[in-house]
Amino acid sequence: MSSASKPKRKKPDPSAAKLTPEATQHLKDWMMSPEHLDHPYPTEEDKTELMGLTGLSRKQITCWFSNNRKRFWKPKMDELGREANLMGNTLSEHTVDYLKNWMLSPEHIQNPYPTPQEKLQIMADTGIDKKQLICWFSNNRKRIWKVKIQELKELYGVSADANLSDEHWEMYARTSSNVAPTPFAALPPPPVHDEFPAAHMPPPDLHDADPTLPVPPPDLHDMDGAIVDYAAIAAAEVVESMMREHEDGKKRQKTDDTVESYAV
């Protein structure tokens, strides 16, 4: 075979960083983290952050995820699916109905991946933990959701390799018996202040809004954020003043006694 007919090898990009074990671990940790395990597809912002952590290019990160979703992520999903099967008998009928209605409701059926806030609400409503939630959704996106999509395509005469249109989703919303569960467990309110409890924060300065109001008392926080007890300080000053008056009285009495002794 002549040298002209040999396929040319693509030269490696000299500017591309090497995939070190540390970089691989960063990418694997991102993929297998609880926040991304059920949807391991980094956004452009996620890729930018990973580029900073690993030193890799955007193309290298995209290729790594494309290759390793099968190598790392799929076996983990299969494991979670087996756990979900074992766990299925332990979930109450009410919990299963709640999760199924959430997944197949018109609000979520097009994207059956709960957001972090929705996960918190589901856990609060059902009492399941995060691992149980991830296992159930991972397993039942295949068992329930995928089957439902196939049924809808057959119902609306859509080929298996085509997507349902907005008109089809509107028809589904009008006819579906699956309703997204109404949250009934109140989530704790977000903190009012990051550093100090709300009860310790000083009242708003009303003098700024209305100059005719009296000037408010000084801020109850010192520069370090500690609470300053002005009442205790005032009380201590009163006690100190009384002690000074008592000492002055004793000194005056001693002086008077001395003067009287000389007079005698």
PDB file of C-alpha atoms in Angstrom:
ATOM      1  CA  MET A   1       0.000   0.000   0.000  1.00  0.00           C
ATOM      2  CA  SER A   2       1.393   3.358  -0.972  1.00  0.00           C
ATOM      3  CA  SER A   3       1.944   6.072   1.548  1.00  0.00           C
ATOM      4  CA  ALA A   4      -0.548   8.272  -0.299  1.00  0.00           C
ATOM      5  CA  SER A   5      -3.427   5.854   0.398  1.00  0.00           C
ATOM      6  CA  LYS A   6      -2.776   5.596   4.126  1.00  0.00           C
ATOM      7  CA  PRO A   7      -5.276   7.539   6.254  1.00  0.00           C
ATOM      8  CA  LYS A   8      -3.740  10.525   7.926  1.00  0.00           C
ATOM      9  CA  ARG A   9      -3.694  10.499  11.694  1.00  0.00           C
ATOM     10  CA  LYS A  10      -5.173  13.484  13.384  1.00  0.00           C
ATOM     11  CA  LYS A  11      -2.558  15.343  15.295  1.00  0.00           C
ATOM     12  CA  PRO A  12      -3.375  15.895  18.971  1.00  0.00           C
ATOM     13  CA  ASP A  13      -4.182  19.415  20.014  1.00  0.00           C
ATOM     14  CA  PRO A  14      -1.035  20.705  21.777  1.00  0.00           C
ATOM     15  CA  SER A  15      -3.101  23.249  23.722  1.00  0.00           C
ATOM     16  CA  ALA A  16      -5.406  20.600  25.207  1.00  0.00           C
ATOM     17  CA  ALA A  17      -4.783  19.803  28.862  1.00  0.00           C
ATOM     18  CA  LYS A  18      -4.112  16.239  29.936  1.00  0.00           C
ATOM     19  CA  LEU A  19      -6.888  14.341  31.692  1.00  0.00           C
ATOM     20  CA  THR A  20      -5.245  13.852  35.073  1.00  0.00           C
ATOM     21  CA  PRO A  21      -6.650  11.579  37.822  1.00  0.00           C
ATOM     22  CA  GLU A  22      -7.567  14.709  39.783  1.00  0.00           C
ATOM     23  CA  ALA A  23      -9.534  16.127  36.842  1.00  0.00           C
ATOM     24  CA  THR A  24     -11.292  12.794  36.322  1.00  0.00           C
ATOM     25  CA  GLN A  25     -12.276  12.684  39.989  1.00  0.00           C
ATOM     26  CA  HIS A  26     -13.754  16.194  39.786  1.00  0.00           C
ATOM     27  CA  LEU A  27     -15.896  15.191  36.803  1.00  0.00           C
ATOM     28  CA  LYS A  28     -16.953  11.903  38.373  1.00  0.00           C
ATOM     29  CA  ASP A  29     -17.872  13.601  41.659  1.00  0.00           C
ATOM     30  CA  TRP A  30     -20.064  16.069  39.735  1.00  0.00           C
ATOM     31  CA  MET A  31     -21.795  13.307  37.786  1.00  0.00           C
ATOM     32  CA  MET A  32     -22.464  11.067  40.805  1.00  0.00           C
ATOM     33  CA  SER A  33     -23.473  13.821  43.243  1.00  0.00           C
ATOM     34  CA  PRO A  34     -27.074  13.733  44.565  1.00  0.00           C
ATOM     35  CA  GLU A  35     -27.788  17.054  42.834  1.00  0.00           C
ATOM     36  CA  HIS A  36     -26.886  15.737  39.359  1.00  0.00           C
ATOM     37  CA  LEU A  37     -27.277  11.956  39.567  1.00  0.00           C
ATOM     38  CA  ASP A  38     -30.776  11.900  38.121  1.00  0.00           C
ATOM     39  CA  HIS A  39     -29.805  14.217  35.231  1.00  0.00           C
ATOM     40  CA  PRO A  40     -26.035  14.157  34.569  1.00  0.00           C
ATOM     41  CA  TYR A  41     -25.999  16.682  31.746  1.00  0.00           C
ATOM     42  CA  PRO A  42     -24.010  19.796  32.719  1.00  0.00           C
ATOM     43  CA  THR A  43     -25.273  23.130  31.477  1.00  0.00           C
ATOM     44  CA  GLU A  44     -22.946  25.604  29.780  1.00  0.00           C
ATOM     45  CA  GLU A  45     -22.507  27.333  33.155  1.00  0.00           C
ATOM     46  CA  ASP A  46     -21.684  23.979  34.785  1.00  0.00           C
ATOM     47  CA  LYS A  47     -19.114  23.277  32.066  1.00  0.00           C
ATOM     48  CA  THR A  48     -17.483  26.655  32.625  1.00  0.00           C
ATOM     49  CA  GLU A  49     -17.193  25.897  36.336  1.00  0.00           C
ATOM     50  CA  LEU A  50     -15.755  22.445  35.611  1.00  0.00           C
ATOM     51  CA  MET A  51     -13.259  23.972  33.196  1.00  0.00           C
ATOM     52  CA  GLY A  52     -11.980  26.112  36.045  1.00  0.00           C
ATOM     53  CA  LEU A  53     -11.720  23.120  38.387  1.00  0.00           C
ATOM     54  CA  THR A  54     -10.045  20.731  35.968  1.00  0.00           C
ATOM     55  CA  GLY A  55      -8.160  22.907  33.465  1.00  0.00           C
ATOM     56  CA  LEU A  56      -9.836  20.990  30.629  1.00  0.00           C
ATOM     57  CA  SER A  57     -11.426  22.523  27.563  1.00  0.00           C
ATOM     58  CA  ARG A  58     -15.177  22.654  27.014  1.00  0.00           C
ATOM     59  CA  LYS A  59     -14.847  20.042  24.244  1.00  0.00           C
ATOM     60  CA  GLN A  60     -12.910  17.680  26.534  1.00  0.00           C
ATOM     61  CA  ILE A  61     -15.571  17.960  29.226  1.00  0.00           C
ATOM     62  CA  THR A  62     -18.372  17.328  26.723  1.00  0.00           C
ATOM     63  CA  CYS A  63     -16.572  14.239  25.373  1.00  0.00           C
ATOM     64  CA  TRP A  64     -15.874  12.919  28.875  1.00  0.00           C
ATOM     65  CA  PHE A  65     -19.540  13.090  29.894  1.00  0.00           C
ATOM     66  CA  SER A  66     -20.667  11.547  26.619  1.00  0.00           C
ATOM     67  CA  ASN A  67     -18.356   8.560  27.123  1.00  0.00           C
ATOM     68  CA  ASN A  68     -18.672   8.091  30.868  1.00  0.00           C
ATOM     69  CA  ARG A  69     -22.398   8.300  31.304  1.00  0.00           C
ATOM     70  CA  LYS A  70     -22.341   4.692  30.101  1.00  0.00           C
ATOM     71  CA  ARG A  71     -19.251   3.751  32.079  1.00  0.00           C
ATOM     72  CA  PHE A  72     -20.113   5.240  35.475  1.00  0.00           C
ATOM     73  CA  TRP A  73     -23.632   6.625  35.497  1.00  0.00           C
ATOM     74  CA  LYS A  74     -25.638   3.824  33.828  1.00  0.00           C
ATOM     75  CA  PRO A  75     -24.350   1.076  36.182  1.00  0.00           C
ATOM     76  CA  LYS A  76     -25.232   3.318  39.122  1.00  0.00           C
ATOM     77  CA  MET A  77     -28.725   3.838  37.746  1.00  0.00           C
ATOM     78  CA  ASP A  78     -29.144   0.091  37.298  1.00  0.00           C
ATOM     79  CA  GLU A  79     -28.107  -0.382  40.921  1.00  0.00           C
ATOM     80  CA  LEU A  80     -30.561   2.269  42.092  1.00  0.00           C
ATOM     81  CA  GLY A  81     -33.261   0.675  39.985  1.00  0.00           C
ATOM     82  CA  ARG A  82     -32.737  -2.645  41.779  1.00  0.00           C
ATOM     83  CA  GLU A  83     -32.861  -0.824  45.095  1.00  0.00           C
ATOM     84  CA  ALA A  84     -36.069   0.888  44.026  1.00  0.00           C
ATOM     85  CA  ASN A  85     -37.634  -2.490  43.213  1.00  0.00           C
ATOM     86  CA  LEU A  86     -36.746  -3.743  46.670  1.00  0.00           C
ATOM     87  CA  MET A  87     -37.947  -0.484  48.176  1.00  0.00           C
ATOM     88  CA  GLY A  88     -41.232  -0.451  46.270  1.00  0.00           C
ATOM     89  CA  ASN A  89     -42.956  -2.732  48.739  1.00  0.00           C
ATOM     90  CA  THR A  90     -41.993  -0.451  51.631  1.00  0.00           C
ATOM     91  CA  LEU A  91     -43.610   2.694  50.180  1.00  0.00           C
ATOM     92  CA  SER A  92     -47.220   3.255  51.111  1.00  0.00           C
ATOM     93  CA  GLU A  93     -49.932   3.250  48.469  1.00  0.00           C
ATOM     94  CA  HIS A  94     -50.556   6.929  49.160  1.00  0.00           C
ATOM     95  CA  THR A  95     -46.873   7.757  48.552  1.00  0.00           C
ATOM     96  CA  VAL A  96     -46.748   5.796  45.289  1.00  0.00           C
ATOM     97  CA  ASP A  97     -49.929   7.509  44.052  1.00  0.00           C
ATOM     98  CA  TYR A  98     -48.463  10.897  44.969  1.00  0.00           C
ATOM     99  CA  LEU A  99     -45.228  10.251  43.066  1.00  0.00           C
ATOM    100  CA  LYS A 100     -47.020   8.778  40.055  1.00  0.00           C
ATOM    101  CA  ASN A 101     -49.461  11.705  39.830  1.00  0.00           C
ATOM    102  CA  TRP A 102     -46.569  14.145  40.092  1.00  0.00           C
ATOM    103  CA  MET A 103     -44.642  12.449  37.276  1.00  0.00           C
ATOM    104  CA  LEU A 104     -47.592  12.081  34.891  1.00  0.00           C
ATOM    105  CA  SER A 105     -49.297  15.406  35.613  1.00  0.00           C
ATOM    106  CA  PRO A 106     -49.525  17.869  32.681  1.00  0.00           C
ATOM    107  CA  GLU A 107     -47.212  20.198  34.620  1.00  0.00           C
ATOM    108  CA  HIS A 108     -44.339  17.679  34.812  1.00  0.00           C
ATOM    109  CA  ILE A 109     -44.800  14.943  32.221  1.00  0.00           C
ATOM    110  CA  GLN A 110     -42.671  16.758  29.628  1.00  0.00           C
ATOM    111  CA  ASN A 111     -39.775  16.997  32.099  1.00  0.00           C
ATOM    112  CA  PRO A 112     -40.142  14.418  34.881  1.00  0.00           C
ATOM    113  CA  TYR A 113     -37.056  15.612  36.738  1.00  0.00           C
ATOM    114  CA  PRO A 114     -37.972  17.446  39.948  1.00  0.00           C
ATOM    115  CA  THR A 115     -35.962  20.535  40.753  1.00  0.00           C
ATOM    116  CA  PRO A 116     -34.123  20.793  44.108  1.00  0.00           C
ATOM    117  CA  GLN A 117     -37.010  22.821  45.541  1.00  0.00           C
ATOM    118  CA  GLU A 118     -39.581  20.328  44.213  1.00  0.00           C
ATOM    119  CA  LYS A 119     -37.576  17.479  45.759  1.00  0.00           C
ATOM    120  CA  LEU A 120     -37.758  19.195  49.134  1.00  0.00           C
ATOM    121  CA  GLN A 121     -41.509  19.602  48.777  1.00  0.00           C
ATOM    122  CA  ILE A 122     -42.019  15.976  47.719  1.00  0.00           C
ATOM    123  CA  MET A 123     -39.938  14.731  50.660  1.00  0.00           C
ATOM    124  CA  ALA A 124     -41.889  16.957  53.050  1.00  0.00           C
ATOM    125  CA  ASP A 125     -45.239  15.735  51.692  1.00  0.00           C
ATOM    126  CA  THR A 126     -44.437  12.009  51.535  1.00  0.00           C
ATOM    127  CA  GLY A 127     -41.886  11.498  54.309  1.00  0.00           C
ATOM    128  CA  ILE A 128     -39.408   9.710  52.020  1.00  0.00           C
ATOM    129  CA  ASP A 129     -35.730  10.624  52.033  1.00  0.00           C
ATOM    130  CA  LYS A 130     -33.651  11.899  49.112  1.00  0.00           C
ATOM    131  CA  LYS A 131     -32.217   8.492  48.220  1.00  0.00           C
ATOM    132  CA  GLN A 132     -35.688   6.954  48.057  1.00  0.00           C
ATOM    133  CA  LEU A 133     -36.862   9.832  45.860  1.00  0.00           C
ATOM    134  CA  ILE A 134     -33.961   9.480  43.416  1.00  0.00           C
ATOM    135  CA  CYS A 135     -34.371   5.694  43.276  1.00  0.00           C
ATOM    136  CA  TRP A 136     -38.094   5.894  42.607  1.00  0.00           C
ATOM    137  CA  PHE A 137     -37.820   8.458  39.807  1.00  0.00           C
ATOM    138  CA  SER A 138     -34.830   6.703  38.222  1.00  0.00           C
ATOM    139  CA  ASN A 139     -36.670   3.399  38.115  1.00  0.00           C
ATOM    140  CA  ASN A 140     -40.119   4.646  37.171  1.00  0.00           C
ATOM    141  CA  ARG A 141     -39.122   6.986  34.389  1.00  0.00           C
ATOM    142  CA  LYS A 142     -38.633   3.710  32.502  1.00  0.00           C
ATOM    143  CA  ARG A 143     -41.492   1.695  33.981  1.00  0.00           C
ATOM    144  CA  ILE A 144     -44.204   4.363  34.083  1.00  0.00           C
ATOM    145  CA  TRP A 145     -43.213   7.544  32.247  1.00  0.00           C
ATOM    146  CA  LYS A 146     -41.689   5.966  29.122  1.00  0.00           C
ATOM    147  CA  VAL A 147     -44.658   3.615  28.751  1.00  0.00           C
ATOM    148  CA  LYS A 148     -47.053   6.555  29.109  1.00  0.00           C
ATOM    149  CA  ILE A 149     -45.262   8.491  26.365  1.00  0.00           C
ATOM    150  CA  GLN A 150     -45.524   5.500  24.046  1.00  0.00           C
ATOM    151  CA  GLU A 151     -49.253   5.228  24.803  1.00  0.00           C
ATOM    152  CA  LEU A 152     -49.769   8.920  24.027  1.00  0.00           C
ATOM    153  CA  LYS A 153     -47.932   8.625  20.697  1.00  0.00           C
ATOM    154  CA  GLU A 154     -50.150   5.698  19.709  1.00  0.00           C
ATOM    155  CA  LEU A 155     -53.255   7.570  20.857  1.00  0.00           C
ATOM    156  CA  TYR A 156     -52.417  10.715  18.861  1.00  0.00           C
ATOM    157  CA  GLY A 157     -51.026   8.848  15.833  1.00  0.00           C
ATOM    158  CA  VAL A 158     -47.442  10.036  16.299  1.00  0.00           C
ATOM    159  CA  SER A 159     -44.598   7.846  15.095  1.00  0.00           C
ATOM    160  CA  ALA A 160     -42.296   6.350  17.718  1.00  0.00           C
ATOM    161  CA  ASP A 161     -39.290   8.427  16.653  1.00  0.00           C
ATOM    162  CA  ALA A 162     -41.213  11.743  16.546  1.00  0.00           C
ATOM    163  CA  ASN A 163     -41.965  14.130  19.397  1.00  0.00           C
ATOM    164  CA  LEU A 164     -45.371  15.120  20.679  1.00  0.00           C
ATOM    165  CA  SER A 165     -46.362  18.647  19.665  1.00  0.00           C
ATOM    166  CA  ASP A 166     -47.668  21.473  21.848  1.00  0.00           C
ATOM    167  CA  GLU A 167     -51.162  20.690  20.523  1.00  0.00           C
ATOM    168  CA  HIS A 168     -50.841  17.099  21.740  1.00  0.00           C
ATOM    169  CA  TRP A 169     -49.734  18.288  25.191  1.00  0.00           C
ATOM    170  CA  GLU A 170     -52.721  20.651  25.350  1.00  0.00           C
ATOM    171  CA  MET A 171     -55.029  17.739  24.533  1.00  0.00           C
ATOM    172  CA  TYR A 172     -53.360  15.676  27.244  1.00  0.00           C
ATOM    173  CA  ALA A 173     -53.802  18.486  29.775  1.00  0.00           C
ATOM    174  CA  ARG A 174     -57.544  18.624  29.018  1.00  0.00           C
ATOM    175  CA  THR A 175     -58.112  14.872  29.283  1.00  0.00           C
ATOM    176  CA  SER A 176     -55.541  13.645  31.813  1.00  0.00           C
ATOM    177  CA  SER A 177     -56.777  12.219  35.107  1.00  0.00           C
ATOM    178  CA  ASN A 178     -53.338  12.743  36.652  1.00  0.00           C
ATOM    179  CA  VAL A 179     -53.213  15.902  38.707  1.00  0.00           C
ATOM    180  CA  ALA A 180     -50.077  17.321  40.267  1.00  0.00           C
ATOM    181  CA  PRO A 181     -50.366  16.901  44.056  1.00  0.00           C
ATOM    182  CA  THR A 182     -51.071  20.062  45.994  1.00  0.00           C
ATOM    183  CA  PRO A 183     -48.270  20.645  48.520  1.00  0.00           C
ATOM    184  CA  PHE A 184     -49.656  20.153  52.014  1.00  0.00           C
ATOM    185  CA  ALA A 185     -46.475  20.166  54.125  1.00  0.00           C
ATOM    186  CA  ALA A 186     -45.178  23.653  54.793  1.00  0.00           C
ATOM    187  CA  LEU A 187     -41.476  24.037  54.114  1.00  0.00           C
ATOM    188  CA  PRO A 188     -39.520  26.073  56.671  1.00  0.00           C
ATOM    189  CA  PRO A 189     -39.262  29.727  55.643  1.00  0.00           C
ATOM    190  CA  PRO A 190     -35.873  30.932  54.411  1.00  0.00           C
ATOM    191  CA  PRO A 191     -33.713  32.684  57.012  1.00  0.00           C
ATOM    192  CA  VAL A 192     -34.395  36.390  57.281  1.00  0.00           C
ATOM    193  CA  HIS A 193     -30.759  37.227  57.962  1.00  0.00           C
ATOM    194  CA  ASP A 194     -27.719  35.146  57.116  1.00  0.00           C
ATOM    195  CA  GLU A 195     -25.547  36.054  60.100  1.00  0.00           C
ATOM    196  CA  PHE A 196     -27.791  37.037  62.981  1.00  0.00           C
ATOM    197  CA  PRO A 197     -31.279  35.884  64.069  1.00  0.00           C
ATOM    198  CA  ALA A 198     -34.108  38.125  62.978  1.00  0.00           C
ATOM    199  CA  ALA A 199     -35.087  38.746  66.618  1.00  0.00           C
ATOM    200  CA  HIS A 200     -31.701  40.333  67.240  1.00  0.00           C
ATOM    201  CA  MET A 201     -31.840  42.743  64.340  1.00  0.00           C
ATOM    202  CA  PRO A 202     -32.481  46.390  65.287  1.00  0.00           C
ATOM    203  CA  PRO A 203     -35.773  48.043  64.269  1.00  0.00           C
ATOM    204  CA  PRO A 204     -35.843  50.111  61.070  1.00  0.00           C
ATOM    205  CA  ASP A 205     -34.766  53.727  61.337  1.00  0.00           C
ATOM    206  CA  LEU A 206     -38.076  55.630  61.097  1.00  0.00           C
ATOM    207  CA  HIS A 207     -36.289  58.965  61.458  1.00  0.00           C
ATOM    208  CA  ASP A 208     -35.057  58.736  57.869  1.00  0.00           C
ATOM    209  CA  ALA A 209     -38.611  58.512  56.536  1.00  0.00           C
ATOM    210  CA  ASP A 210     -40.013  61.250  58.815  1.00  0.00           C
ATOM    211  CA  PRO A 211     -37.492  63.819  60.164  1.00  0.00           C
ATOM    212  CA  THR A 212     -40.088  65.083  62.672  1.00  0.00           C
ATOM    213  CA  LEU A 213     -39.845  61.823  64.633  1.00  0.00           C
ATOM    214  CA  PRO A 214     -37.398  61.678  67.534  1.00  0.00           C
ATOM    215  CA  VAL A 215     -33.986  60.268  66.745  1.00  0.00           C
ATOM    216  CA  PRO A 216     -34.038  56.487  67.384  1.00  0.00           C
ATOM    217  CA  PRO A 217     -31.788  54.869  69.981  1.00  0.00           C
ATOM    218  CA  PRO A 218     -28.324  53.701  68.904  1.00  0.00           C
ATOM    219  CA  ASP A 219     -27.855  50.438  67.017  1.00  0.00           C
ATOM    220  CA  LEU A 220     -27.939  47.430  69.320  1.00  0.00           C
ATOM    221  CA  HIS A 221     -25.128  45.788  67.362  1.00  0.00           C
ATOM    222  CA  ASP A 222     -21.490  46.681  67.803  1.00  0.00           C
ATOM    223  CA  MET A 223     -18.958  46.353  64.983  1.00  0.00           C
ATOM    224  CA  ASP A 224     -18.499  42.616  65.652  1.00  0.00           C
ATOM    225  CA  GLY A 225     -22.211  41.903  65.419  1.00  0.00           C
ATOM    226  CA  ALA A 226     -22.558  41.195  69.161  1.00  0.00           C
ATOM    227  CA  ILE A 227     -25.608  42.413  71.065  1.00  0.00           C
ATOM    228  CA  VAL A 228     -24.893  45.474  73.246  1.00  0.00           C
ATOM    229  CA  ASP A 229     -27.073  45.576  76.394  1.00  0.00           C
ATOM    230  CA  TYR A 230     -27.428  49.308  76.928  1.00  0.00           C
ATOM    231  CA  ALA A 231     -29.785  48.803  79.874  1.00  0.00           C
ATOM    232  CA  ALA A 232     -27.133  46.798  81.699  1.00  0.00           C
ATOM    233  CA  ILE A 233     -24.524  49.456  80.903  1.00  0.00           C
ATOM    234  CA  ALA A 234     -26.790  52.201  82.261  1.00  0.00           C
ATOM    235  CA  ALA A 235     -27.456  50.207  85.423  1.00  0.00           C
ATOM    236  CA  ALA A 236     -23.741  49.652  85.927  1.00  0.00           C
ATOM    237  CA  GLU A 237     -23.104  53.381  85.552  1.00  0.00           C
ATOM    238  CA  VAL A 238     -25.747  54.152  88.225  1.00  0.00           C
ATOM    239  CA  VAL A 239     -24.184  51.673  90.635  1.00  0.00           C
ATOM    240  CA  GLU A 240     -20.728  53.101  89.962  1.00  0.00           C
ATOM    241  CA  SER A 241     -22.030  56.640  90.595  1.00  0.00           C
ATOM    242  CA  MET A 242     -23.614  55.560  93.895  1.00  0.00           C
ATOM    243  CA  MET A 243     -20.379  53.911  94.968  1.00  0.00           C
ATOM    244  CA  ARG A 244     -18.437  57.078  94.168  1.00  0.00           C
ATOM    245  CA  GLU A 245     -20.904  59.164  96.203  1.00  0.00           C
ATOM    246  CA  HIS A 246     -20.581  56.693  99.088  1.00  0.00           C
ATOM    247  CA  GLU A 247     -16.785  56.910  99.000  1.00  0.00           C
ATOM    248  CA  ASP A 248     -16.927  60.697  98.814  1.00  0.00           C
ATOM    249  CA  GLY A 249     -19.251  60.744 101.815  1.00  0.00           C
ATOM    250  CA  LYS A 250     -16.883  58.563 103.802  1.00  0.00           C
ATOM    251  CA  LYS A 251     -13.998  60.885 102.939  1.00  0.00           C
ATOM    252  CA  ARG A 252     -16.003  63.975 104.021  1.00  0.00           C
ATOM    253  CA  GLN A 253     -16.992  62.278 107.276  1.00  0.00           C
ATOM    254  CA  LYS A 254     -13.358  61.402 107.993  1.00  0.00           C
ATOM    255  CA  THR A 255     -12.314  65.001 107.322  1.00  0.00           C
ATOM    256  CA  ASP A 256     -15.027  66.344 109.645  1.00  0.00           C
ATOM    257  CA  ASP A 257     -13.958  63.934 112.421  1.00  0.00           C
ATOM    258  CA  THR A 258     -10.347  65.078 112.062  1.00  0.00           C
ATOM    259  CA  VAL A 259     -11.293  68.751 112.264  1.00  0.00           C
ATOM    260  CA  GLU A 260     -13.396  68.107 115.397  1.00  0.00           C
ATOM    261  CA  SER A 261     -10.538  66.236 117.095  1.00  0.00           C
ATOM    262  CA  TYR A 262      -8.186  69.169 116.554  1.00  0.00           C
ATOM    263  CA  ALA A 263     -10.801  71.585 117.870  1.00  0.00           C
ATOM    264  CA  VAL A 264     -11.091  69.614 121.099  1.00  0.00           C
TER     265      VAL A 264
END
